PDB file of C-alpha atoms in Angstrom:
ATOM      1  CA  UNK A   1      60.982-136.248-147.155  1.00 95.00           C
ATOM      2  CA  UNK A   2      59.675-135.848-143.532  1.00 96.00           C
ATOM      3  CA  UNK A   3      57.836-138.151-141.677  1.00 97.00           C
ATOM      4  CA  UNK A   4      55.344-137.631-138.023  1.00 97.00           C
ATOM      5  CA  UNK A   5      54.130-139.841-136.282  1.00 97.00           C
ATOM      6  CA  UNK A   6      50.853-139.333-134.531  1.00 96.00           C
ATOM      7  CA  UNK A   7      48.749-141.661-132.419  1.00 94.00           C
ATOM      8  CA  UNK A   8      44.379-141.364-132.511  1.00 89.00           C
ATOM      9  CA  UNK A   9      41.701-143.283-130.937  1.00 82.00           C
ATOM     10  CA  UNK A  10      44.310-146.440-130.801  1.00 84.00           C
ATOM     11  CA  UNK A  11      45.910-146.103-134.317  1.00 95.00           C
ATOM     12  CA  UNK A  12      49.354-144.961-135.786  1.00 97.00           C
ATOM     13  CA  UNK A  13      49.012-142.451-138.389  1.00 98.00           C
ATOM     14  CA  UNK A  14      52.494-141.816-140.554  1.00 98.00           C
ATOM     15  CA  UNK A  15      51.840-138.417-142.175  1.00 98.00           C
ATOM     16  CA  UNK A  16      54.653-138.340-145.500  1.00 98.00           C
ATOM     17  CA  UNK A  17      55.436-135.601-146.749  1.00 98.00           C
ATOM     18  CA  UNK A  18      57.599-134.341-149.710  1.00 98.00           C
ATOM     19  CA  UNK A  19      59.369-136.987-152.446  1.00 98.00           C
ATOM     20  CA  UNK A  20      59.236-140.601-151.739  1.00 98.00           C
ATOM     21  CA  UNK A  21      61.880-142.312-153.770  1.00 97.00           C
ATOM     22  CA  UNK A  22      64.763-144.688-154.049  1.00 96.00           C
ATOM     23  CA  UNK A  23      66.470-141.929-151.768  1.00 95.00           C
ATOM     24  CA  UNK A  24      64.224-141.280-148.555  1.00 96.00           C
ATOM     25  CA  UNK A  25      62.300-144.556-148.931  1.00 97.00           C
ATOM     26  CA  UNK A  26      64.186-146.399-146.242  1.00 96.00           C
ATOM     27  CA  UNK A  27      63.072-143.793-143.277  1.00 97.00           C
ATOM     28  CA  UNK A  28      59.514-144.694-144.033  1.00 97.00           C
ATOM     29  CA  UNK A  29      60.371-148.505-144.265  1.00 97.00           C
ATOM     30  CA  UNK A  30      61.789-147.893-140.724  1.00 97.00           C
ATOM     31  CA  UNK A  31      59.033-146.087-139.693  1.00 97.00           C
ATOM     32  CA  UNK A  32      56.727-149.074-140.878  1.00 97.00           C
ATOM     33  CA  UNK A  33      58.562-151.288-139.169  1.00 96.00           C
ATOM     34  CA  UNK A  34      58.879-150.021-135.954  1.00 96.00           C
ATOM     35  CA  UNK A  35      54.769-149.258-136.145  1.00 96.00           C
ATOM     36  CA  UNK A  36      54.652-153.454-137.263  1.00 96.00           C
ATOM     37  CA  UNK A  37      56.749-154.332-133.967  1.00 94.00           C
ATOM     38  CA  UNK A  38      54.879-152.090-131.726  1.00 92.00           C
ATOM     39  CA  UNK A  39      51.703-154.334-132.950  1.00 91.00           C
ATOM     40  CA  UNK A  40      49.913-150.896-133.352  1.00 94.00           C
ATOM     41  CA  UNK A  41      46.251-152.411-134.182  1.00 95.00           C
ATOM     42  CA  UNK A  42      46.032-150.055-137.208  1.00 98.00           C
ATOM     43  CA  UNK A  43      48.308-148.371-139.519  1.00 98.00           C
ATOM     44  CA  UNK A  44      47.317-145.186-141.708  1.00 98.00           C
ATOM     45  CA  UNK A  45      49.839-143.546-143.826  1.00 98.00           C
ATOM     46  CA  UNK A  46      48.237-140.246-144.777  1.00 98.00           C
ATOM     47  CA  UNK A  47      49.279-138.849-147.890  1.00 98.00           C
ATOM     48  CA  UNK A  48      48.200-135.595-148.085  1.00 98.00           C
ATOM     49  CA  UNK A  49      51.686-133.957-148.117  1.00 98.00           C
ATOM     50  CA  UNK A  50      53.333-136.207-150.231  1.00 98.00           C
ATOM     51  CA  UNK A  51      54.672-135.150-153.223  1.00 98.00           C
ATOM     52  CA  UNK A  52      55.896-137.647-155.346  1.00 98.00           C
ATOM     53  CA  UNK A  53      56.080-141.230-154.904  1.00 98.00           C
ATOM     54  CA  UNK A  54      58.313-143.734-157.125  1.00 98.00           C
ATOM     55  CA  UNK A  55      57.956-148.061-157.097  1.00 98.00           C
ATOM     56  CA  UNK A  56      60.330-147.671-153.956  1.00 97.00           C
ATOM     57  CA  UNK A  57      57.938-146.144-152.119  1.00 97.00           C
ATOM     58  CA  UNK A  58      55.481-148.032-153.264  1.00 98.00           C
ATOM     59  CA  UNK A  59      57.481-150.884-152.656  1.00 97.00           C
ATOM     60  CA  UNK A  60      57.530-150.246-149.021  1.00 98.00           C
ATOM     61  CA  UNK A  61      54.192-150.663-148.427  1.00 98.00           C
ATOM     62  CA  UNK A  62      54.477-154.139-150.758  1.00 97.00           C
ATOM     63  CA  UNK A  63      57.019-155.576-148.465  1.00 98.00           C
ATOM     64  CA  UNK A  64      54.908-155.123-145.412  1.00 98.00           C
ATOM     65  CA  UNK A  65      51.788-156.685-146.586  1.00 98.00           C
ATOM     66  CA  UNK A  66      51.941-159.935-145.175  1.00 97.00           C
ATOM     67  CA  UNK A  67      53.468-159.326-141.910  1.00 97.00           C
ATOM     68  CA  UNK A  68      50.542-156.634-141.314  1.00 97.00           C
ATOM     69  CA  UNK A  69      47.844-159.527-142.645  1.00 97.00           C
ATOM     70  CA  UNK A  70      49.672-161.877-140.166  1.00 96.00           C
ATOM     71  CA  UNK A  71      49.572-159.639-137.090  1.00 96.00           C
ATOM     72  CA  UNK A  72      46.121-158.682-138.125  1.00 96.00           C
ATOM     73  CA  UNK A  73      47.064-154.869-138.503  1.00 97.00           C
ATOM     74  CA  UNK A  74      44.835-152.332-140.515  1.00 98.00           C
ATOM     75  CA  UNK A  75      46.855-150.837-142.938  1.00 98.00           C
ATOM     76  CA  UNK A  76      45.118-148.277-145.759  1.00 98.00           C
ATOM     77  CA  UNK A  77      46.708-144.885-147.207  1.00 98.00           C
ATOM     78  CA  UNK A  78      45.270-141.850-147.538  1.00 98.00           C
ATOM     79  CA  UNK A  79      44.305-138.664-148.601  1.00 98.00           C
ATOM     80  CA  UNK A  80      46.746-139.226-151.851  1.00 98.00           C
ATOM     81  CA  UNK A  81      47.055-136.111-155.021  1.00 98.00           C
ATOM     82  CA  UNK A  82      46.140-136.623-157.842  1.00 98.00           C
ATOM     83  CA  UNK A  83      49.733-137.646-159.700  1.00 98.00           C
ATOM     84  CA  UNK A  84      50.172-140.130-156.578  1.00 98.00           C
ATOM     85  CA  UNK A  85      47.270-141.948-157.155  1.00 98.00           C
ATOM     86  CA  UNK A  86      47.871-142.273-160.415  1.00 98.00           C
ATOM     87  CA  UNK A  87      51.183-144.318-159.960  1.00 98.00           C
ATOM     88  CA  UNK A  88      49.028-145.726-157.523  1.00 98.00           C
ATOM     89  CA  UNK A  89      46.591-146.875-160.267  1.00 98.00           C
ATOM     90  CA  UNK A  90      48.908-147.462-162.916  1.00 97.00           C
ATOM     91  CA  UNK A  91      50.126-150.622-161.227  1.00 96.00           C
ATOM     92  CA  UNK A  92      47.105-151.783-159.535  1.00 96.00           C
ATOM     93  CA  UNK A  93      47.561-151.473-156.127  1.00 97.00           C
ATOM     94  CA  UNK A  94      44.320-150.825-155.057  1.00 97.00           C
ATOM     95  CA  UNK A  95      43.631-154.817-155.377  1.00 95.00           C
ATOM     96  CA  UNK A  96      45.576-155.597-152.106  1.00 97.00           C
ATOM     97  CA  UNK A  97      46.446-151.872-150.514  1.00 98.00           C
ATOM     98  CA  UNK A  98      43.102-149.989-148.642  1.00 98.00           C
ATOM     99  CA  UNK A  99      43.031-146.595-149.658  1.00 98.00           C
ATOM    100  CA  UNK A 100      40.574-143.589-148.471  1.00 98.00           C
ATOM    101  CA  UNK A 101      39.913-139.961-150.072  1.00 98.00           C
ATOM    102  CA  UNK A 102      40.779-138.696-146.179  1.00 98.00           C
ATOM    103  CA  UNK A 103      41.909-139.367-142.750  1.00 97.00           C
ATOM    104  CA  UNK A 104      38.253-139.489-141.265  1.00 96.00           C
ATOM    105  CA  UNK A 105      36.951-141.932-143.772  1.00 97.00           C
ATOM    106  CA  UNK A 106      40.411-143.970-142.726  1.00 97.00           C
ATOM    107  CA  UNK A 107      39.788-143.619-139.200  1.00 96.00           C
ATOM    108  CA  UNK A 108      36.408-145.171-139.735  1.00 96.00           C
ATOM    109  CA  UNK A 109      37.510-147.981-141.506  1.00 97.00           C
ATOM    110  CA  UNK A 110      40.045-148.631-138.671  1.00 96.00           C
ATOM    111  CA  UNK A 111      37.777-148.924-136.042  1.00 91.00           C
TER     112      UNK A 111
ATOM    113  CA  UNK B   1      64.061-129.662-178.744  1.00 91.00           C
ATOM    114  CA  UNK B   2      67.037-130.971-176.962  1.00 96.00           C
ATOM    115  CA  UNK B   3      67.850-130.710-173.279  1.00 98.00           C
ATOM    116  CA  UNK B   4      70.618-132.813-171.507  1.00 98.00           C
ATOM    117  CA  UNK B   5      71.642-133.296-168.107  1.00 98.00           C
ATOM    118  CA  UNK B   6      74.445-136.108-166.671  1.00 98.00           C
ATOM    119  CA  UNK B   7      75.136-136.729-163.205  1.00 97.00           C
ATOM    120  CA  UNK B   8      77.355-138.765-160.759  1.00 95.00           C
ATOM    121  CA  UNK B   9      75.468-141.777-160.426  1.00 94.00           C
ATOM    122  CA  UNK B  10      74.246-141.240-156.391  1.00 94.00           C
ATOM    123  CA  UNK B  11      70.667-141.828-155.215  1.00 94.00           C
ATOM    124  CA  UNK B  12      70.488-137.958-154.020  1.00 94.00           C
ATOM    125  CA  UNK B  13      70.154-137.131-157.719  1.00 96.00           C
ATOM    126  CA  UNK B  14      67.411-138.488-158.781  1.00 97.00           C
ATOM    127  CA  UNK B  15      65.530-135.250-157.091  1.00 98.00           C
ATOM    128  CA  UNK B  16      67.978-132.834-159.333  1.00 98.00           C
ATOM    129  CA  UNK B  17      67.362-134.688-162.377  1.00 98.00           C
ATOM    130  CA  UNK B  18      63.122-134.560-161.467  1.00 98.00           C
ATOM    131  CA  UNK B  19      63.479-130.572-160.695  1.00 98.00           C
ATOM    132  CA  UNK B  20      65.434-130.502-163.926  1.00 98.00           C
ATOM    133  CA  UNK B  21      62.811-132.260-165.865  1.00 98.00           C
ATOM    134  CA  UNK B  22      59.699-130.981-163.985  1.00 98.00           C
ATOM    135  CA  UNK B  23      60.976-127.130-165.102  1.00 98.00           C
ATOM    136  CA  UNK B  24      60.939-128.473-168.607  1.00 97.00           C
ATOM    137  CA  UNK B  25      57.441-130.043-168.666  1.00 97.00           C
ATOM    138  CA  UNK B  26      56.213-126.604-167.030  1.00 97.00           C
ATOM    139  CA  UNK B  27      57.679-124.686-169.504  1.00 96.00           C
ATOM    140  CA  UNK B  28      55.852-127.095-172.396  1.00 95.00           C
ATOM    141  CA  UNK B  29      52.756-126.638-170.403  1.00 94.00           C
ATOM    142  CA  UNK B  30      52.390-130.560-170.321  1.00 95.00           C
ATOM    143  CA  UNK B  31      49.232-131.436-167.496  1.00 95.00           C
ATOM    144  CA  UNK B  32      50.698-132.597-164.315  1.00 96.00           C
ATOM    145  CA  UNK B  33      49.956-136.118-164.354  1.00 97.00           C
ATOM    146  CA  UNK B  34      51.625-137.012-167.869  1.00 97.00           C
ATOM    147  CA  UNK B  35      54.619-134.337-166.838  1.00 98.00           C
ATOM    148  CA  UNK B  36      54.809-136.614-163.493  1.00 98.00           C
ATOM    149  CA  UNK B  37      54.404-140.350-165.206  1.00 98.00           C
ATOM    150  CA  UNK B  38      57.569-138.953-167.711  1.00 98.00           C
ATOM    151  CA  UNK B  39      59.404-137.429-164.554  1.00 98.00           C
ATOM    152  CA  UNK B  40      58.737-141.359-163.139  1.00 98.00           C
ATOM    153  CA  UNK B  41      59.643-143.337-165.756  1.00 98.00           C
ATOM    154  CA  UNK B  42      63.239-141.142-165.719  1.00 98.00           C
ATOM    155  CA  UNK B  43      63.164-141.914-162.330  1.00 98.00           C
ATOM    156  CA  UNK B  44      62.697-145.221-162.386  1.00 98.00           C
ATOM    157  CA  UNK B  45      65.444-146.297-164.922  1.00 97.00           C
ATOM    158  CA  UNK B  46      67.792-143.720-163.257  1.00 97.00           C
ATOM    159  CA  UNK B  47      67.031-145.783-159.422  1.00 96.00           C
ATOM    160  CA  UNK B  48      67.918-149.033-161.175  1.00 95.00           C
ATOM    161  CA  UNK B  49      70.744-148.185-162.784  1.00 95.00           C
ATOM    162  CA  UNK B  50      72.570-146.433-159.652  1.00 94.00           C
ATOM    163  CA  UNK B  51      71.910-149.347-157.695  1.00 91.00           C
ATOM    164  CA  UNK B  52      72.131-152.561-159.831  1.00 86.00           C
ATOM    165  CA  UNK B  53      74.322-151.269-162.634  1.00 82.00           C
ATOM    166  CA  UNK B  54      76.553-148.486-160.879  1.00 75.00           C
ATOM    167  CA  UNK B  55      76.331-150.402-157.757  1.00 79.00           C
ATOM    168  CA  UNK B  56      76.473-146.458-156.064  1.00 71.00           C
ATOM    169  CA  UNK B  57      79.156-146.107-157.617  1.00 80.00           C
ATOM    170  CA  UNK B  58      79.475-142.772-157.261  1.00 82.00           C
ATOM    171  CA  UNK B  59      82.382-141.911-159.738  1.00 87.00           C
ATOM    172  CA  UNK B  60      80.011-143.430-162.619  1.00 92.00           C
ATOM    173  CA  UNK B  61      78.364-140.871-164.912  1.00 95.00           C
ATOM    174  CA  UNK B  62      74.716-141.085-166.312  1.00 96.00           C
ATOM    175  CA  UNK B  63      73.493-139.213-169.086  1.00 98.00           C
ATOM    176  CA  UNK B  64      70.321-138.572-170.085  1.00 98.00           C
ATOM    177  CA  UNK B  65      68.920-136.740-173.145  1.00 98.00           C
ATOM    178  CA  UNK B  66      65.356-135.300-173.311  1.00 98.00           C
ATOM    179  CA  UNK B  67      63.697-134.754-176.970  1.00 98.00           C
ATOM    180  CA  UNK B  68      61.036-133.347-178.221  1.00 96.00           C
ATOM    181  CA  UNK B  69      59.904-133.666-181.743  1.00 94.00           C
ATOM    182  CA  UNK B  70      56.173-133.651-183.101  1.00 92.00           C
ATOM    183  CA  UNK B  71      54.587-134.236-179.540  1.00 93.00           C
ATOM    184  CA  UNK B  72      56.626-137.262-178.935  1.00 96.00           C
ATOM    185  CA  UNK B  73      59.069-136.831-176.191  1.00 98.00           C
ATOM    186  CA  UNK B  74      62.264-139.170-176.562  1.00 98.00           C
ATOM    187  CA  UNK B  75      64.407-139.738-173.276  1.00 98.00           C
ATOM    188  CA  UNK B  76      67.758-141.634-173.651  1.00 98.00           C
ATOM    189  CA  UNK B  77      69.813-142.614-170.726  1.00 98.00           C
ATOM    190  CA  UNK B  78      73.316-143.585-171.262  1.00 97.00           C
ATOM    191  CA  UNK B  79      74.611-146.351-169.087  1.00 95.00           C
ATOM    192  CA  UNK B  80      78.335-146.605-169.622  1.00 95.00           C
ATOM    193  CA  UNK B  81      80.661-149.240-168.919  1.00 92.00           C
ATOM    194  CA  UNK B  82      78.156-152.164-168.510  1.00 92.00           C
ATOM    195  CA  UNK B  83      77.056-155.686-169.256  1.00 91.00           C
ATOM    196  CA  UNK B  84      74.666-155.716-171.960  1.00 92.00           C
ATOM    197  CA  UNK B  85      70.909-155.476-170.190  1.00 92.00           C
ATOM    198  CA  UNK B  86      68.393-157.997-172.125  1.00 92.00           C
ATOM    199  CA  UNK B  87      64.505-156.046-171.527  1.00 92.00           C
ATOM    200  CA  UNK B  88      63.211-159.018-173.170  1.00 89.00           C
ATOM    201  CA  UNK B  89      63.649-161.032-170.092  1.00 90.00           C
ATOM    202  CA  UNK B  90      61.653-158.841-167.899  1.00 92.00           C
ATOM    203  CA  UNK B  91      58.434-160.149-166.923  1.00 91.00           C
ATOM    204  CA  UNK B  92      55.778-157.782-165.282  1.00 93.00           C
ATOM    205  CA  UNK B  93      55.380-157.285-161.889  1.00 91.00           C
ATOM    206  CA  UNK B  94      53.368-159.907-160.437  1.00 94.00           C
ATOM    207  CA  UNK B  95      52.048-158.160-157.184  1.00 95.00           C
ATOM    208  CA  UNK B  96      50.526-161.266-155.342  1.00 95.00           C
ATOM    209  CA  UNK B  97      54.019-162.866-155.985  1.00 95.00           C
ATOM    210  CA  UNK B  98      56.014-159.338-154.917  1.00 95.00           C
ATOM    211  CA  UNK B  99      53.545-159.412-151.726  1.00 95.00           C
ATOM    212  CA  UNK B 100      54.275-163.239-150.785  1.00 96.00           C
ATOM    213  CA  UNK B 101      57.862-162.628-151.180  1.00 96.00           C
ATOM    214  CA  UNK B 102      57.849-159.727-148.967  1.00 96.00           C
ATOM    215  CA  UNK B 103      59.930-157.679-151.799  1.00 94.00           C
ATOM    216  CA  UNK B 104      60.194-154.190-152.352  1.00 94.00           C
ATOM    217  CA  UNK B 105      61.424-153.684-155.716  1.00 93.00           C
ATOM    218  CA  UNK B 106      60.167-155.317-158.800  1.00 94.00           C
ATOM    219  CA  UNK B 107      57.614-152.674-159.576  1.00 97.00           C
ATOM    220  CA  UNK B 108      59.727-150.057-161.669  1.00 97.00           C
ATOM    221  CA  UNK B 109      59.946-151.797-165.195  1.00 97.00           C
ATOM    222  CA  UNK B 110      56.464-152.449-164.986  1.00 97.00           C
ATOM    223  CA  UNK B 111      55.699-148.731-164.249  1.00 97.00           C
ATOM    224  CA  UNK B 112      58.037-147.476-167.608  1.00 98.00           C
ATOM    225  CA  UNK B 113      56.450-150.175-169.833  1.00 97.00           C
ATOM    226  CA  UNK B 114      52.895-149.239-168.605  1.00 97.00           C
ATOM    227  CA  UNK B 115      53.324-145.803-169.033  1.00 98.00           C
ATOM    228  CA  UNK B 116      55.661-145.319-172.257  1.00 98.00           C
ATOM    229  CA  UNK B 117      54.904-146.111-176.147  1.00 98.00           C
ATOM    230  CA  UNK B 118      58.113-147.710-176.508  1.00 98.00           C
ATOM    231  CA  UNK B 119      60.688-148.870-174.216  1.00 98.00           C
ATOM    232  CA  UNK B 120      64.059-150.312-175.657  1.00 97.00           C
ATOM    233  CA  UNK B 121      67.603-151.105-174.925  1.00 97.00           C
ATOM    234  CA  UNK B 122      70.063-150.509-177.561  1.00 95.00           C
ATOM    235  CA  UNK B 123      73.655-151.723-176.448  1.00 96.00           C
ATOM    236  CA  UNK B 124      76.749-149.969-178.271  1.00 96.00           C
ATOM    237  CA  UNK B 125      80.587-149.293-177.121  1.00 96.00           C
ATOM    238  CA  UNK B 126      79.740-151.319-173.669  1.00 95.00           C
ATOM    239  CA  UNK B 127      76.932-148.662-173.074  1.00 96.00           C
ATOM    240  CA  UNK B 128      73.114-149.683-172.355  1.00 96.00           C
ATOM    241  CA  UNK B 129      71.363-146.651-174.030  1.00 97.00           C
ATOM    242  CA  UNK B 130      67.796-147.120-173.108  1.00 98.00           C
ATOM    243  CA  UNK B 131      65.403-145.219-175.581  1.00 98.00           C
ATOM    244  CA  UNK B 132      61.963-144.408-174.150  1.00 98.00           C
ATOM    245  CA  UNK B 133      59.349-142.575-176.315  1.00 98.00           C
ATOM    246  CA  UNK B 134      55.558-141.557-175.490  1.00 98.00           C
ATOM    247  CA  UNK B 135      53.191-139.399-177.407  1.00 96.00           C
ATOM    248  CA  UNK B 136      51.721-136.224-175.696  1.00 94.00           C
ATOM    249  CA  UNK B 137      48.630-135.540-177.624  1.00 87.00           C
ATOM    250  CA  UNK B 138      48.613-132.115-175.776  1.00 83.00           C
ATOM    251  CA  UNK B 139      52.108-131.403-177.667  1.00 85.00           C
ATOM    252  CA  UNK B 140      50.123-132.318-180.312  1.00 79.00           C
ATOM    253  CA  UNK B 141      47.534-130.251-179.724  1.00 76.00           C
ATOM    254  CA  UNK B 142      49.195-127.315-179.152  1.00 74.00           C
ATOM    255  CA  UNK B 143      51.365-127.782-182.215  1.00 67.00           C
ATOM    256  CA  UNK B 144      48.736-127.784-184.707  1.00 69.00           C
ATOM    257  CA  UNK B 145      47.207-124.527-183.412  1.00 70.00           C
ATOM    258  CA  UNK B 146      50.163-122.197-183.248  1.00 65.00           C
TER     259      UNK B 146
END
């Protein structure tokens, strides 16, 4: 898995790319949490190169939930395939994660 | 059909064992979200038991056997050497709960029992041999018009 890290009109954008498991999940979970102490005002993860994703992936995103509410960060993923957003679905995430179809629509949101 | 593959029970794995399984699928022309929920739910039980059951240890073998009968696919993963694991306890993930408590596991075992038929643990000869099953209705499909 590779991450980059790219900075537009004020927010972080963590483009993943290639398989997010039990393996690579604790770059990204660095990544996050550098972003979280930086109190970036918004947080995108776009998706649109990543492969697979497993729970730990998932799970990343999960543990940083209430730190991001409590800073008052935007967080949303997107751009996600098809198989990703099922997993996505399967377990319901889109209750407490923000998700967009792109990176524009994302960027909007942020602002 | 029968396919098997074991491995060393390290996390860098997991990706041989999804290339392994992802040729399979291709080859039974299963659609790519079902051939990526079964590729998952191997995954999944495969991440749990190198952590929490091998404890990375990396001299521990894990082997899993792949099925095919009727369009049902079968996995079972052997998990040698181990205290009996009791499924029953396992409660679903409660994501408000996972979210409070800041934790990042929790989710797997409610991923395989969300997307599989049947999910069970069988324990013989100190060995966990968990027994997944799910029906493909393309297998099934495709069966009946050969």
């Amino acid at each position: 898995m590779n991450l980059t890290i790219e900075h537009q009109a004020g927010v972080c954008i963590i483009h993943v790319e290639g398989d997010l498991d039990a393996s690579s999940s604790i770059t990204l979970d660095n990544a996050m949490q550098e972003a979280i102490q930086r109190q970036e005002k918004a947080i995108i993860v776009n998706c649109e190169k990543l492969n697979y994703i497993s729970s730990a992936g998932l799970g990343v995103f999960m543990s940083h939930l209430s730190d991001l509410e409590e800073k008052n960060i935007f967080f949303a993923l997107c751009s996600m395939n098809e198989k990703v957003k099922n997993v996505f679905d399967i377990l319901g995430l889109g209750e407490l994660i923000k998700h967009y179809p792109n990176q524009e629509v994302a960027l909007q949101a942020a602002q | 059909m029968k396919y098997n593959i074991s491995i060393k029970a390290e996390k860098k794995n997991l990706k041989k064992v999804r290339t392994f399984l992802e040729n399979i699928f291709n080859q039974m022309q299963i659609p790519a979200i079902e051939s990526n929920q079964l590729i998952l739910v191997v995954d999944e039980i495969l991440a749990n038991l190198i952590i929490h059951s091998a404890k990375n240890d990396v001299q521990k073998d894990i082997d899993i056997c792949l099925t095919e009968n009727e369009g049902e696919i079968t996995f079972e993963i052997y998990d040698y050497n181990s205290p009996f694991f009791d499924l029953t306890q396992h409660k679903n993930a409660n994501l408000h709960e996972l979210k409070k408590q800041k934790r990042k596991g929790g989710m797997g075992l409610t991923l395989v029992k969300n997307i599989m038929d049947e999910v069970e643990v069988y324990y013989e000869d100190n060995t966990n041999i968990w027994r997944l099953q799910k029906k493909i209705p393309y297998l099934l499909f495709k069966d009946k018009n050969k």
